[in-house]
PDB file of N, CA and C in Angstrom:
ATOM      1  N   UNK F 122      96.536  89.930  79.992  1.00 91.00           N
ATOM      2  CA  UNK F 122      95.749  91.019  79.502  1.00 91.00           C
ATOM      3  C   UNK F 122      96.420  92.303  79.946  1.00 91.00           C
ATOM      4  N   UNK F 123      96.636  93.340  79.515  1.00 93.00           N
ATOM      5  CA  UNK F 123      96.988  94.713  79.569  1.00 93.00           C
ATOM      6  C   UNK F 123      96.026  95.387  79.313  1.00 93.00           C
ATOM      7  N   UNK F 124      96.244  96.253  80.236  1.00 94.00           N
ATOM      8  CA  UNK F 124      95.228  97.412  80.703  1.00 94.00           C
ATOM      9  C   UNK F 124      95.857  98.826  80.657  1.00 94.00           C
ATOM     10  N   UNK F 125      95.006  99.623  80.860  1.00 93.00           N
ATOM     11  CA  UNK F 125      95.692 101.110  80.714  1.00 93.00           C
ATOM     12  C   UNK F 125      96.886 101.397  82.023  1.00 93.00           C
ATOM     13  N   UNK F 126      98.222 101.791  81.705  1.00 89.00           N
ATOM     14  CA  UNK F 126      98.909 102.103  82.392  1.00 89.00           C
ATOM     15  C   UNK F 126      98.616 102.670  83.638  1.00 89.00           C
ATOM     16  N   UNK F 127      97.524 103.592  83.364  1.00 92.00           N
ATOM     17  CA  UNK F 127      96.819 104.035  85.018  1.00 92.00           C
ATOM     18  C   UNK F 127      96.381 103.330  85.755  1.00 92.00           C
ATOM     19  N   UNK F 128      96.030 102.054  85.141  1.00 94.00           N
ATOM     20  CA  UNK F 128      95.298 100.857  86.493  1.00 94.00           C
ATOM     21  C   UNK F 128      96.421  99.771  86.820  1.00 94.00           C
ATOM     22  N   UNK F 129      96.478 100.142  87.981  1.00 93.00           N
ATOM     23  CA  UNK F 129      97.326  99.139  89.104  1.00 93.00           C
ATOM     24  C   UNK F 129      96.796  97.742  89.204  1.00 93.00           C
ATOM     25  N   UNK F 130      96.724  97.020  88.313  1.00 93.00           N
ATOM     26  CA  UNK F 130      95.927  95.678  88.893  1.00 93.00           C
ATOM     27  C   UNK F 130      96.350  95.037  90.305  1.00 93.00           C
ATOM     28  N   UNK F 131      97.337  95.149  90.668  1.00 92.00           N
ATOM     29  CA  UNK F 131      97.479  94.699  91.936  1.00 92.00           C
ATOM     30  C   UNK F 131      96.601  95.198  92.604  1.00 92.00           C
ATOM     31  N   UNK F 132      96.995  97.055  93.069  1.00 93.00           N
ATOM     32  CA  UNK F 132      95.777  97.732  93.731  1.00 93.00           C
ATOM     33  C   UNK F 132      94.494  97.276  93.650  1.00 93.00           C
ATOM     34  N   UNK F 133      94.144  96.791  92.501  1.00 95.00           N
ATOM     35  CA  UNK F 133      92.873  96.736  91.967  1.00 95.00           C
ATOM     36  C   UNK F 133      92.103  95.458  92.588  1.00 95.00           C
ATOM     37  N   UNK F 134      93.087  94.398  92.875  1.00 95.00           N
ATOM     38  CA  UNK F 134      92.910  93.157  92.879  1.00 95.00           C
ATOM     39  C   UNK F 134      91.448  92.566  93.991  1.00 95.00           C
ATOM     40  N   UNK F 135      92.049  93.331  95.240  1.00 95.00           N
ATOM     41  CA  UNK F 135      90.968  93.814  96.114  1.00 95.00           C
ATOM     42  C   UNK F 135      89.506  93.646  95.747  1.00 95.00           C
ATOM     43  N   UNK F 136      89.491  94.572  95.231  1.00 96.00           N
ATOM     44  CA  UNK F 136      87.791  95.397  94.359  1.00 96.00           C
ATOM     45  C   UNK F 136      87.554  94.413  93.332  1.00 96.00           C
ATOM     46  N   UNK F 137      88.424  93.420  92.721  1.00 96.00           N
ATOM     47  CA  UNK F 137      87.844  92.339  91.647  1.00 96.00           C
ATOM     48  C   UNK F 137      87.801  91.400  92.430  1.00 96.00           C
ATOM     49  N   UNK F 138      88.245  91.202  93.770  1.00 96.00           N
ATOM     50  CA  UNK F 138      87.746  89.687  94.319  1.00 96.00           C
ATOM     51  C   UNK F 138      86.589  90.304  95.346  1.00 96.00           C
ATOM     52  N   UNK F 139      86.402  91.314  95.390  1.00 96.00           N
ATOM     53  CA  UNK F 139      84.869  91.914  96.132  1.00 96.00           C
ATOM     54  C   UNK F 139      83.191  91.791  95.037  1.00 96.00           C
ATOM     55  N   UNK F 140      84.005  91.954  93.924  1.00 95.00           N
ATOM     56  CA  UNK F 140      83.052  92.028  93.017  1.00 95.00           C
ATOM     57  C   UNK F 140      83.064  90.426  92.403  1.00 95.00           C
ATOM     58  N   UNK F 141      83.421  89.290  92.932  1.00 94.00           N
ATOM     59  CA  UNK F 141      83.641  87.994  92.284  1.00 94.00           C
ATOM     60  C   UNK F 141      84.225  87.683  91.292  1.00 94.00           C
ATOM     61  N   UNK F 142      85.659  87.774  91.070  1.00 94.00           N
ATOM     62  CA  UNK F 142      86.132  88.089  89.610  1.00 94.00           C
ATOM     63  C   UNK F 142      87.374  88.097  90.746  1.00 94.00           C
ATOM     64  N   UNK F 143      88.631  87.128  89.650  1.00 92.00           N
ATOM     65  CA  UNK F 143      89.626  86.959  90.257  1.00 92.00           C
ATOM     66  C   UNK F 143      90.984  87.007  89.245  1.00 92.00           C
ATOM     67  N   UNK F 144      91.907  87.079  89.246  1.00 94.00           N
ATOM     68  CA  UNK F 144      93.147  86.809  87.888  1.00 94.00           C
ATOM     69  C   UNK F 144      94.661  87.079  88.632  1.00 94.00           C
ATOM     70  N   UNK F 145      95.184  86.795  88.574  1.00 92.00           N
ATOM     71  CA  UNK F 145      96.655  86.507  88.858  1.00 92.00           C
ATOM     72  C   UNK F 145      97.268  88.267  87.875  1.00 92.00           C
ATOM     73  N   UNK F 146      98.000  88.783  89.245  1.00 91.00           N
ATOM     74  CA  UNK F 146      98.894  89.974  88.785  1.00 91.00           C
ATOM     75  C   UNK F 146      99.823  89.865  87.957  1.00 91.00           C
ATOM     76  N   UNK F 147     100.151  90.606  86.809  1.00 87.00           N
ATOM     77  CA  UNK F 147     101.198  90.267  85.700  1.00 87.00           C
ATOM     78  C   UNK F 147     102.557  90.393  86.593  1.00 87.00           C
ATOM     79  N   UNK F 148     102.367  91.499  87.474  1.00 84.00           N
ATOM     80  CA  UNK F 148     103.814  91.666  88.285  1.00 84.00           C
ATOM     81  C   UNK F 148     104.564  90.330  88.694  1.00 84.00           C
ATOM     82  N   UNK F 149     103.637  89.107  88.861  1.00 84.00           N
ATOM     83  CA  UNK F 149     103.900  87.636  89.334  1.00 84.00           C
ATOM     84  C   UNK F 149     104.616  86.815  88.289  1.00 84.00           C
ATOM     85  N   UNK F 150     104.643  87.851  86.678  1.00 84.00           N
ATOM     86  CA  UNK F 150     104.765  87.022  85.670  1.00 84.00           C
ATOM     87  C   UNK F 150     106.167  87.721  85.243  1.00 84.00           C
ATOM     88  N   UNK F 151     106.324  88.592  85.792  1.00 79.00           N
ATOM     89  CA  UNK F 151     107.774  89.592  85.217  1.00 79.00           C
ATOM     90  C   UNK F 151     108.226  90.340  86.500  1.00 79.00           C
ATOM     91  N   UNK F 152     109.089  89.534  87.530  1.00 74.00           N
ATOM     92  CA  UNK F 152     109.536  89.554  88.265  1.00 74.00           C
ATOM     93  C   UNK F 152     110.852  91.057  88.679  1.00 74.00           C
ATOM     94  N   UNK F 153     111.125  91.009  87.242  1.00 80.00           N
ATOM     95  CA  UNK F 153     112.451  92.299  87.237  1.00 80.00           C
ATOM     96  C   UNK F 153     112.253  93.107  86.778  1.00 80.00           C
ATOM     97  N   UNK F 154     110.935  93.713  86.243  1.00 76.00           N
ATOM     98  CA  UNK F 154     110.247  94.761  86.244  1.00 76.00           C
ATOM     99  C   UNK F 154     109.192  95.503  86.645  1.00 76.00           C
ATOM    100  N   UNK F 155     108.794  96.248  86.960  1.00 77.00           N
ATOM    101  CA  UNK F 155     107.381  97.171  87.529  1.00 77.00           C
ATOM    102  C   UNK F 155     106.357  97.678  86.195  1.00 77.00           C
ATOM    103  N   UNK F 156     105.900  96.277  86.842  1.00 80.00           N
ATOM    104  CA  UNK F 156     104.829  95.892  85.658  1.00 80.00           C
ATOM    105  C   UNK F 156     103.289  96.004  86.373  1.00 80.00           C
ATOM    106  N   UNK F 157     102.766  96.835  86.580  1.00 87.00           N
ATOM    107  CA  UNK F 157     101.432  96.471  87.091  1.00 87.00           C
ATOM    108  C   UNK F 157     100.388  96.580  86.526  1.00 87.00           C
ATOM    109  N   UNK F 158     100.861  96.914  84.949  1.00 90.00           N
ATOM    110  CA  UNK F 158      99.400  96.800  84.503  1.00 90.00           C
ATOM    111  C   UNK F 158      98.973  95.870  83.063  1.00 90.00           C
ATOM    112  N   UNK F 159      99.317  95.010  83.551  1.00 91.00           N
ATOM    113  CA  UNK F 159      98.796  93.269  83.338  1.00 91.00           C
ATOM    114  C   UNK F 159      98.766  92.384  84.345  1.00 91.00           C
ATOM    115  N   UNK F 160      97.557  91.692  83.467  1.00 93.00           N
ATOM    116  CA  UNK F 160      96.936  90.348  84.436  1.00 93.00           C
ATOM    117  C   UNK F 160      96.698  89.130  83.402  1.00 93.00           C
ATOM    118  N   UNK F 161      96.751  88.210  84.336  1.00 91.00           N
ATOM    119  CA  UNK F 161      96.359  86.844  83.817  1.00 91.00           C
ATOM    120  C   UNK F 161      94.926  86.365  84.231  1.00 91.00           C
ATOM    121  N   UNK F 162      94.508  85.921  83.335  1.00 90.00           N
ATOM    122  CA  UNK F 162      93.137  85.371  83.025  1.00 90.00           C
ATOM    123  C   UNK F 162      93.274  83.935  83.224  1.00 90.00           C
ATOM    124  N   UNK F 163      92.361  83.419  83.757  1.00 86.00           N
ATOM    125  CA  UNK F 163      92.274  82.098  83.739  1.00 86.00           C
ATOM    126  C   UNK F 163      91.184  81.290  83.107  1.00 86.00           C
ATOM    127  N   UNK F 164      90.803  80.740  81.773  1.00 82.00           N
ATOM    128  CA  UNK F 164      89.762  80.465  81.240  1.00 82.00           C
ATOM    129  C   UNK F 164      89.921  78.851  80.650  1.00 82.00           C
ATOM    130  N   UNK F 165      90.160  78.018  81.442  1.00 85.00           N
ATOM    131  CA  UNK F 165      90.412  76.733  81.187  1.00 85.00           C
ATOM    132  C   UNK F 165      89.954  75.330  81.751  1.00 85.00           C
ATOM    133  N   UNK F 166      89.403  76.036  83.033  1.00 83.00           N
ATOM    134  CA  UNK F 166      88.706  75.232  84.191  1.00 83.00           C
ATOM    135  C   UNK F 166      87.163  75.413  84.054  1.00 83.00           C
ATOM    136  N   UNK F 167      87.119  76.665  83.392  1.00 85.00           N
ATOM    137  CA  UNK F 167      85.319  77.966  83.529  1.00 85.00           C
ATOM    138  C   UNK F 167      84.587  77.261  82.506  1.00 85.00           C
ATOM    139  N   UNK F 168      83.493  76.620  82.631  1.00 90.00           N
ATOM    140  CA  UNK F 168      82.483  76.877  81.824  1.00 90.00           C
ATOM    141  C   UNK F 168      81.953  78.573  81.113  1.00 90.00           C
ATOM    142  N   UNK F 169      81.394  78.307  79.977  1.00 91.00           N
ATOM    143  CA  UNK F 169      81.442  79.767  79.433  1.00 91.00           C
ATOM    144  C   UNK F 169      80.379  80.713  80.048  1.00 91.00           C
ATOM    145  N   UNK F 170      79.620  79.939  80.611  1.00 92.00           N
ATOM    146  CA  UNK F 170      78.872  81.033  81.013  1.00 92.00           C
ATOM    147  C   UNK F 170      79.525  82.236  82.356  1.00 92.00           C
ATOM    148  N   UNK F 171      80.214  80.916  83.228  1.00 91.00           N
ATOM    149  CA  UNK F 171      80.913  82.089  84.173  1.00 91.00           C
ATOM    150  C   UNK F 171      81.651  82.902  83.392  1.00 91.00           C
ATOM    151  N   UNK F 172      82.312  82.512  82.031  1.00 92.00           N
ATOM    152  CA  UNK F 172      83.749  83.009  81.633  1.00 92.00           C
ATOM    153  C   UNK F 172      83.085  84.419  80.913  1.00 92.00           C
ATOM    154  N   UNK F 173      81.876  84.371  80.535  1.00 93.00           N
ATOM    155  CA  UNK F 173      81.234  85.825  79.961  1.00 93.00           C
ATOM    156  C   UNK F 173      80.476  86.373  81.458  1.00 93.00           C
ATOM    157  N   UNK F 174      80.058  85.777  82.292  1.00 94.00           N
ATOM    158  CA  UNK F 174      79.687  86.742  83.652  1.00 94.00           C
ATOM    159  C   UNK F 174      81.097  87.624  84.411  1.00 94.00           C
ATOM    160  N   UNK F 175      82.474  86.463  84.442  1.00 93.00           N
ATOM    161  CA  UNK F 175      83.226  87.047  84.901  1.00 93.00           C
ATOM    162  C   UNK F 175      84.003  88.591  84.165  1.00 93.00           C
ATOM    163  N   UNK F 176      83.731  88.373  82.516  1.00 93.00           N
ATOM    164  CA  UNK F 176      84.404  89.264  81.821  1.00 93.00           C
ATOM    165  C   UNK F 176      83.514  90.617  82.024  1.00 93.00           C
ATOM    166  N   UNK F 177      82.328  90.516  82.282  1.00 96.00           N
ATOM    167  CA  UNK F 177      81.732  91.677  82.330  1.00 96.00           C
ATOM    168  C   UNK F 177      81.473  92.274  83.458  1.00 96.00           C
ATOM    169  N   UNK F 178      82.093  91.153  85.005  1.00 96.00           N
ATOM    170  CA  UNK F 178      81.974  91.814  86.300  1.00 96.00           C
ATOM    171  C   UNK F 178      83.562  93.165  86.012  1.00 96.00           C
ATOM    172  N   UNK F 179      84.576  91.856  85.533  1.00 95.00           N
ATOM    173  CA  UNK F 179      86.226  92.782  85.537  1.00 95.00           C
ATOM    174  C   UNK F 179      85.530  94.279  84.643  1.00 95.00           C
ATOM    175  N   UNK F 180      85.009  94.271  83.367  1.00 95.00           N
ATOM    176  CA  UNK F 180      84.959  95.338  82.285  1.00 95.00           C
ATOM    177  C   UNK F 180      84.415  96.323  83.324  1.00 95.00           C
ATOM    178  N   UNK F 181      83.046  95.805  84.135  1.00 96.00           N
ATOM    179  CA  UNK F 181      82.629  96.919  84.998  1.00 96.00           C
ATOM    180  C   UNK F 181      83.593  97.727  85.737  1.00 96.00           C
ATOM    181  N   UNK F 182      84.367  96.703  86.112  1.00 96.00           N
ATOM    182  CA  UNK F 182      85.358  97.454  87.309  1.00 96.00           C
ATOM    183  C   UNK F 182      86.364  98.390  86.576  1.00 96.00           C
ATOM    184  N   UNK F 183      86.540  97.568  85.000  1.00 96.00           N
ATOM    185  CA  UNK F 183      88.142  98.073  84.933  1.00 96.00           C
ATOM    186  C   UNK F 183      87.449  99.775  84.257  1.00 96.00           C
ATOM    187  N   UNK F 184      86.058  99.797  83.668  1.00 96.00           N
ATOM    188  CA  UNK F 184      85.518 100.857  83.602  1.00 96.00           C
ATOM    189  C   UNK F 184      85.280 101.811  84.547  1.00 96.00           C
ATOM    190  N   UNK F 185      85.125 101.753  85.961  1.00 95.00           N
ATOM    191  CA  UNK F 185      85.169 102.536  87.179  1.00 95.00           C
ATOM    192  C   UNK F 185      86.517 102.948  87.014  1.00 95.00           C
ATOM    193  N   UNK F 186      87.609 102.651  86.662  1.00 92.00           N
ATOM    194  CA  UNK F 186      88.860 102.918  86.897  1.00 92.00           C
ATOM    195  C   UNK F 186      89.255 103.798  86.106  1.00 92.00           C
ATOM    196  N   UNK F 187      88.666 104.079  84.851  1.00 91.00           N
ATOM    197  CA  UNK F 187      89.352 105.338  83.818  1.00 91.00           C
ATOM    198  C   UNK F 187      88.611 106.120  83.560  1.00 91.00           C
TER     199      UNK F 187
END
């Protein structure tokens, strides 16, 4: 997922595992560039109900951010 260039998901990462909501940094996925603003989602293990609680804990957050 990509996000607005202003949000650091790494930085961010913190404040989404405070708020229960977790995802793997894109920086982990593109090693030779300074990439921080994508993340990986994980929706394969989740029943849907977490998978719509978790999307709207991240939206909250990623909305505090811009």
């Amino acid at each position: 997922m990509k996000v607005p260039e202003s949000i650091d998901t790494a930085a961010m990462l913190r404040e989404a595992i405070s708020a229960k909501v977790a995802y793997v940094v894109g920086i982990a996925f593109y090693p030779h560039r300074n990439d921080n603003c994508h993340m990986r989602l994980n929706f394969s293990a989740v029943d849907p109900e977490h998978i719509t609680e978790g999307v709207h804990r991240l939206g909250d957050l990623l909305k505090s951010k811009m």
